[in-house]
């Protein structure tokens, strides 16, 4: 790979060695000389889309917030990275926090915010401490913006932007009813932009290294690969590389003697693919215009030693546990579907459990309030249809006999 | 407001812009199941029970949180929609104990109703063996409220009513996912006022009132609208009872000026009616002891005492109805008796006549939200009128009115107070237009009010609202009852006390005391003659509230023992004395109206016809006596006959 990394340039360094790397914040200075409209224009031209999972065009969001009436405005950085299989934001926070701060400064400048919050996942203790130490220095160079760190208490749902806002406000993290959208009525009821860590870091890189450089590198993106794979890691590559490339080149392929059984392309909320379906690009859009599979770019590989029913159960355990409890389909449905999967594995009334799951998947998907349960049903629905034989072996036979997590 | 046309299941309807789809559907008579939606609360679209199809929108949309748009096409009866209702109810039922036979909410439970209407009619939900989701213990949150977590459908109505309406936040949600649970803020017993709003909005039997538990099923209970006489607000209560007993007090959003808000006194104070210390027979002192006597004897004794006395004074309670106070004042006038009251409220009618040139507050409780700022003139709002506090909060929250205080800040309103307002002619001159001054009637004599009054009379957008502590302070003032001087009353032969009073002992300067009272208390013990008096709900009458709004309250339950309304008592005494007196409710009311039009003068512009208090037309139920005070059925019938004979004698009251 002769790809000179932008985003992950500093990842291989030690945590403490980069203090002097960012003496100037000149990306920020460059941006503030341009004027906010021009900054948004640059981001639009860069074609930057949100890296948090939804892939919403960043410039559109900023523009909307900038034009919204109401003041003060806020910028919130979503550092609640908790999608299973995703661990790229934490690297940025650990090894390149100044780039994040610079991105925050630029974004805040563009939308007209003076205060910015970084909502750090509760479990990220070290990254939060590192950033807390570095913020004073950023404040010296970027006097227009004040950055606060807000540490969550460890809830997946608090990565959802409106739940995150509630959490900052000191309330229970539960998604809010939309509209109004945060760009209009967000934190404390004021216009707010919420951006992922990687999105904001990319902003910094665009202004530091230039739009041409950014485009020439094919809009760099961080990918995570993990699971039953030789080389679990975060790496940088252009947007839109093939999923097969990720699994077999960057990830080094499955463990010796194993075959790839399923690949969750963009975190556990995306529908898993079989080995023969991997020749598709990791992008926000498929070539045929359908929504893309990139998600949060946390690719998880499952090899053929595992029982897919068990994988499904494991996923459902996560979503049942992380459901915020606001809406009925997700609160009760996830837990019951998990119980039903458990029953299939334990051979209790498995036929009825199958029927139940089949009935509940589309219902939870359409009825639930926020994308959490939709994501869960995405993954479960795909496993349920594509690995139906696995399920049937449990229902009609004595099971597949493969490895279970628990 | 402009109207928009929507089509719901091929039926068209025109509704004002901004109406919710669920409301529009309701207007067409279509029922859409819902748990989390409540007309008093902001929609959260959490329960997902009300989903409908809307053309041009993806998937299913919550009808409780979607506003209608012109030309919108809504479908509430497609397979997808009905399946979704069924599926959500299914999920709720899965964790529900289904102990409807022993649930107090049965008959008014939304889960019951919606399952009946929409299914699932077969137990199709998934209940894994060995897993019981409904084994939480029932919690006693307070003496009046209990919570059964198993029956909770997690709609969060209770949390929202406590936060949004009561501004109290005594309830919170704890834990997440399947373990999502309502809990008190402290985790232990409730620390709040026990207003009971949470129990009132709970769609199931999860939060229930403790009194009235397992007395009667909901459909066995009658409904009566009555006016509460605990304070000057004049809330309409929906009394639910059977055979003369009260099971509980409910609220109705559409009836009354209180918009379904009721304070804890109003909601839970009803059991005084069947209190064990209620008087059931007249009491006459003979040989130093009070003994029970018949009404004939008691009235005769009263006549004797009154005719034998040269100086008479009367002491009236502000909790009596207009008619009763009128008759009492008539009796006193016939004996040249001085009229006193115990009320802390000042002479508001006199004040209005002299200083304002009109009667009643300039604006009503339902108009608070038309003001930009509201100044609380040294008034402890929640002590005087808890429901006014709720109205003020709603004005501050919903329409952005700014609350200021001049003088004491009300403790429960502190959070909402925007600042201090110092009253003097300068600040008043620069006060923003649309300011309402809320004035404690106790303090109307104070001089800073003059400046306010000037402002009010010169500026049509400035308003003044007098807040009285008692339900009929205005009538007291109108009939000339003056606050009892705190120094000793000069030597009098006879004092007649009417209604519930705080006085605990007969003043030493009073030689004799006749009292009408409902309970045996110290004052009664020191009286020479006691008439057992009926309580509100047991009698009809008019109450003029703080605003000056006259409201009529009807009979809802029969009178205890042999007690009579004060009106009947004072009419009987006057008849015994040979005085002329009106004797039917109509005659009395006409006479009051003719002589005291100031009590009936204010007619508040009511915003919508729904807000107009609707009281049932006179219901002349056969008088029934309290169960607890009855011996047996024949006794009851005898008393009934007696009762009817007695009432026919001078009043077709019943
Ligand atoms: C259940 C759920 C969890 C989410 N978790 C995260 C997260 O951990 N980190 C993140 O950046 N975005 C997360 N998102 C996406 C955010 O809601 C939001 O789209 C994103 O922060 C916007 O930033 P972007 O435009 O920069 O992507 C989550 C969304 C959902 C529905
Ligand atoms: S789908 Fe419902 S319960 Fe689940 S996280 Fe979203 S709002 Fe909460
Ligand atoms: S009784 Fe009233 S104040 Fe107390 S929790 Fe219920 S709603 Fe809140
Ligand atoms: S207790 Fe009642 S009102 Fe509160 S969430 Fe549960 S069902 Fe809803
Ligand atoms: S009533 Fe609409 S979602 Fe609950």
mmCIF file of C-alpha atoms in Angstrom, chain B residues 282-291 293-313 331-332 334-335 337 492-497 506 510-516 524-531 570 573-574 576-577:
data_model
loop_
_atom_site.group_PDB
_atom_site.id
_atom_site.type_symbol
_atom_site.label_atom_id
_atom_site.label_comp_id
_atom_site.label_asym_id
_atom_site.label_seq_id
_atom_site.Cartn_x
_atom_site.Cartn_y
_atom_site.Cartn_z
ATOM 1 C CA UNK B 282 -79.139 17.661 67.511
ATOM 2 C CA UNK B 283 -77.471 18.069 70.893
ATOM 3 C CA UNK B 284 -78.865 20.117 73.754
ATOM 4 C CA UNK B 285 -77.112 20.923 76.994
ATOM 5 C CA UNK B 286 -79.092 19.795 79.985
ATOM 6 C CA UNK B 287 -77.633 19.476 83.448
ATOM 7 C CA UNK B 288 -74.300 20.541 82.075
ATOM 8 C CA UNK B 289 -74.135 17.726 79.557
ATOM 9 C CA UNK B 290 -74.892 17.576 75.872
ATOM 10 C CA UNK B 291 -77.633 15.084 75.174
ATOM 11 C CA UNK B 293 -82.648 15.471 71.300
ATOM 12 C CA UNK B 294 -85.150 15.493 68.473
ATOM 13 C CA UNK B 295 -85.171 18.229 65.882
ATOM 14 C CA UNK B 296 -88.475 19.579 67.206
ATOM 15 C CA UNK B 297 -87.012 19.961 70.635
ATOM 16 C CA UNK B 298 -83.822 21.461 69.345
ATOM 17 C CA UNK B 299 -85.632 24.031 67.237
ATOM 18 C CA UNK B 300 -87.836 24.918 70.138
ATOM 19 C CA UNK B 301 -84.799 25.360 72.354
ATOM 20 C CA UNK B 302 -83.199 27.568 69.740
ATOM 21 C CA UNK B 303 -86.295 29.724 69.582
ATOM 22 C CA UNK B 304 -86.269 30.072 73.341
ATOM 23 C CA UNK B 305 -82.614 30.932 73.520
ATOM 24 C CA UNK B 306 -82.820 33.503 70.737
ATOM 25 C CA UNK B 307 -85.900 35.231 72.026
ATOM 26 C CA UNK B 308 -84.406 35.366 75.512
ATOM 27 C CA UNK B 309 -81.204 37.045 74.312
ATOM 28 C CA UNK B 310 -80.831 40.776 74.017
ATOM 29 C CA UNK B 311 -77.538 40.797 72.239
ATOM 30 C CA UNK B 312 -76.791 38.300 69.515
ATOM 31 C CA UNK B 313 -73.750 37.864 67.337
ATOM 32 C CA UNK B 331 -81.589 35.407 60.676
ATOM 33 C CA UNK B 332 -78.997 37.600 62.338
ATOM 34 C CA UNK B 334 -83.861 39.881 62.191
ATOM 35 C CA UNK B 335 -82.324 39.883 65.664
ATOM 36 C CA UNK B 337 -77.119 40.557 65.480
ATOM 37 C CA UNK B 492 -73.047 39.078 74.495
ATOM 38 C CA UNK B 493 -75.950 36.901 75.420
ATOM 39 C CA UNK B 494 -75.831 34.598 72.490
ATOM 40 C CA UNK B 495 -73.457 33.628 69.752
ATOM 41 C CA UNK B 496 -74.684 31.615 66.792
ATOM 42 C CA UNK B 497 -71.937 29.818 64.912
ATOM 43 C CA UNK B 506 -66.561 29.429 73.230
ATOM 44 C CA UNK B 510 -70.359 34.736 75.292
ATOM 45 C CA UNK B 511 -73.108 33.496 77.549
ATOM 46 C CA UNK B 512 -74.727 31.009 75.258
ATOM 47 C CA UNK B 513 -73.685 29.349 72.075
ATOM 48 C CA UNK B 514 -75.772 27.771 69.339
ATOM 49 C CA UNK B 515 -73.731 26.031 66.682
ATOM 50 C CA UNK B 516 -74.366 24.197 63.490
ATOM 51 C CA UNK B 524 -69.290 21.780 69.898
ATOM 52 C CA UNK B 525 -68.452 20.508 73.345
ATOM 53 C CA UNK B 526 -68.695 24.019 74.720
ATOM 54 C CA UNK B 527 -71.994 24.835 72.980
ATOM 55 C CA UNK B 528 -75.434 24.840 74.460
ATOM 56 C CA UNK B 529 -77.263 23.716 71.393
ATOM 57 C CA UNK B 530 -75.808 21.975 68.387
ATOM 58 C CA UNK B 531 -77.466 21.319 65.054
ATOM 59 C CA UNK B 570 -81.613 28.461 59.527
ATOM 60 C CA UNK B 573 -85.060 28.435 63.097
ATOM 61 C CA UNK B 574 -86.525 31.480 61.388
ATOM 62 C CA UNK B 576 -89.764 28.782 64.581
ATOM 63 C CA UNK B 577 -89.195 32.443 65.388
#
